[in-house]
């Protein structure tokens, strides 16, 4: 059963299903944009993740400053509202890069479960690190 509301607000913190028991990601909504074709794009920061990154000294990323998603990500990730806080200003750099690419037609937003998004990020980082 999902605990997702259809009304999202800046500062909300949502706990989602991770890929394994040790991963309990929390998404903080930093900004909400209206999509030109309808719907909302939620700009979130991710904490409590466990993304392997061979290029880092400790080999793991636990936070991700900016991720553009739609509400279906929360619905498909068995999200539970766990609190309200302030937006994380660290998202701004990633947001500005995304917005420029989005306006040029070169970026979008995720609509798949968060666990799958984390898998994709991990695969992209592994490929980048190995040069493939």
XYZ file of N, CA and C in Angstrom, residues 46-110:
195
model
N 18.447 13.638 -2.934
C 18.363 12.281 -2.393
C 19.413 12.125 -1.301
N 19.006 11.617 -0.150
C 19.942 11.258 0.922
C 19.704 9.798 1.290
N 20.629 9.233 2.040
C 20.554 7.838 2.504
C 20.555 6.830 1.365
N 21.154 7.203 0.246
C 21.316 6.264 -0.863
C 22.640 5.526 -0.668
N 22.886 4.548 -1.506
C 24.151 3.806 -1.464
C 24.518 3.475 -2.913
N 25.040 4.497 -3.613
C 25.375 4.366 -5.028
C 26.870 4.112 -5.151
N 27.225 2.951 -5.698
C 28.649 2.629 -5.872
C 29.261 3.531 -6.939
N 30.455 4.035 -6.612
C 31.191 4.896 -7.541
C 32.671 4.563 -7.383
N 33.198 3.733 -8.285
C 34.589 3.296 -8.157
C 35.607 4.427 -8.201
N 35.232 5.586 -8.727
C 36.163 6.698 -8.828
C 36.349 7.485 -7.542
N 35.564 7.196 -6.532
C 35.685 7.904 -5.258
C 36.512 7.106 -4.266
N 37.148 7.808 -3.358
C 38.009 7.165 -2.361
C 37.243 6.118 -1.544
N 36.058 6.481 -1.047
C 35.290 5.512 -0.258
C 34.392 4.633 -1.129
N 34.326 4.926 -2.426
C 33.607 4.084 -3.374
C 32.093 4.188 -3.352
N 31.541 5.155 -2.602
C 30.085 5.236 -2.457
C 29.618 6.690 -2.429
N 28.504 6.944 -3.099
C 27.805 8.224 -2.997
C 26.568 7.981 -2.144
N 26.364 8.798 -1.128
C 25.181 8.636 -0.278
C 24.156 9.745 -0.492
N 24.564 10.827 -1.146
C 23.634 11.920 -1.430
C 23.728 12.299 -2.901
N 22.639 12.805 -3.405
C 22.569 13.249 -4.789
C 21.813 14.568 -4.761
N 22.442 15.653 -5.182
C 21.897 16.995 -4.963
C 20.666 17.322 -5.805
N 20.604 16.838 -7.045
C 19.469 17.191 -7.907
C 19.042 16.013 -8.756
N 17.742 15.755 -8.718
C 17.147 14.721 -9.548
C 15.767 15.223 -9.970
N 15.507 15.353 -11.282
C 14.186 15.783 -11.734
C 13.275 14.565 -11.889
N 12.157 14.564 -11.185
C 11.240 13.423 -11.226
C 9.807 13.921 -11.410
N 8.913 12.979 -11.719
C 7.482 13.269 -11.678
C 6.901 12.510 -10.490
N 5.690 12.843 -10.118
C 5.071 12.245 -8.946
C 4.980 10.733 -8.987
N 4.934 10.150 -10.184
C 4.863 8.693 -10.300
C 6.061 8.002 -9.663
N 7.195 8.674 -9.591
C 8.359 8.071 -8.926
C 8.008 7.765 -7.477
N 7.372 8.708 -6.803
C 6.981 8.487 -5.410
C 5.938 7.377 -5.318
N 4.970 7.388 -6.221
C 3.932 6.361 -6.221
C 4.528 4.979 -6.454
N 5.489 4.877 -7.348
C 6.086 3.584 -7.711
C 7.184 3.147 -6.749
N 7.506 3.994 -5.781
C 8.587 3.693 -4.834
C 8.062 3.497 -3.419
N 6.764 3.273 -3.284
C 6.114 3.077 -1.982
C 6.539 4.167 -1.003
N 6.475 5.411 -1.468
C 6.955 6.544 -0.670
C 6.032 6.837 0.502
N 6.662 7.269 1.574
C 5.939 7.654 2.782
C 6.423 9.035 3.199
N 5.503 9.955 3.403
C 5.854 11.297 3.856
C 6.370 11.197 5.283
N 7.615 11.641 5.505
C 8.232 11.486 6.831
C 8.555 12.818 7.496
N 8.271 13.918 6.819
C 8.548 15.195 7.459
C 8.502 16.355 6.499
N 8.755 17.501 7.069
C 8.779 18.755 6.325
C 10.030 19.501 6.761
N 10.756 20.054 5.816
C 11.961 20.801 6.145
C 12.173 21.910 5.144
N 13.394 22.330 5.061
C 13.770 23.379 4.121
C 14.367 22.734 2.876
N 14.223 23.370 1.722
C 14.893 22.869 0.524
C 16.406 22.852 0.729
N 17.076 21.964 0.020
C 18.532 21.853 0.079
C 19.123 22.730 -1.021
N 19.787 23.838 -0.686
C 20.306 24.739 -1.719
C 21.350 24.088 -2.628
N 21.879 22.944 -2.251
C 22.866 22.259 -3.090
C 22.266 21.821 -4.428
N 20.946 21.772 -4.533
C 20.312 21.336 -5.777
C 20.441 22.368 -6.897
N 20.710 23.620 -6.557
C 20.631 24.708 -7.534
C 21.562 24.546 -8.728
N 22.808 24.130 -8.515
C 23.729 23.965 -9.651
C 23.188 22.941 -10.642
N 22.793 21.789 -10.137
C 22.241 20.750 -11.006
C 20.952 21.191 -11.671
N 20.126 21.917 -10.929
C 18.865 22.402 -11.494
C 19.131 23.338 -12.666
N 20.055 24.282 -12.501
C 20.330 25.242 -13.575
C 20.868 24.537 -14.818
N 21.725 23.533 -14.646
C 22.218 22.761 -15.792
C 21.067 22.018 -16.460
N 20.231 21.384 -15.641
C 19.083 20.651 -16.173
C 18.145 21.590 -16.923
N 17.837 22.747 -16.346
C 16.878 23.684 -16.938
C 17.344 24.157 -18.306
N 18.632 24.437 -18.413
C 19.190 24.858 -19.697
C 19.016 23.744 -20.737
N 19.340 22.512 -20.355
C 19.193 21.373 -21.263
C 17.714 21.101 -21.562
N 16.852 21.217 -20.563
C 15.415 20.986 -20.752
C 14.838 21.990 -21.741
N 15.171 23.259 -21.567
C 14.664 24.302 -22.460
C 15.138 24.097 -23.896
N 16.300 23.456 -24.060
C 16.833 23.167 -25.393
C 16.297 21.841 -25.943
N 15.470 21.156 -25.169
C 14.905 19.883 -25.619
C 15.815 18.692 -25.422
N 16.823 18.811 -24.536
C 17.798 17.744 -24.343
C 17.730 17.076 -22.977
N 16.717 17.372 -22.183
C 16.604 16.766 -20.852
C 15.134 16.568 -20.527
N 14.884 15.654 -19.622
C 13.519 15.371 -19.199
C 13.490 15.103 -17.713
N 12.570 14.237 -17.320
C 12.455 13.872 -15.916
C 12.179 12.380 -15.822
N 12.506 11.810 -14.668
C 12.310 10.385 -14.443
C 10.885 10.097 -13.996
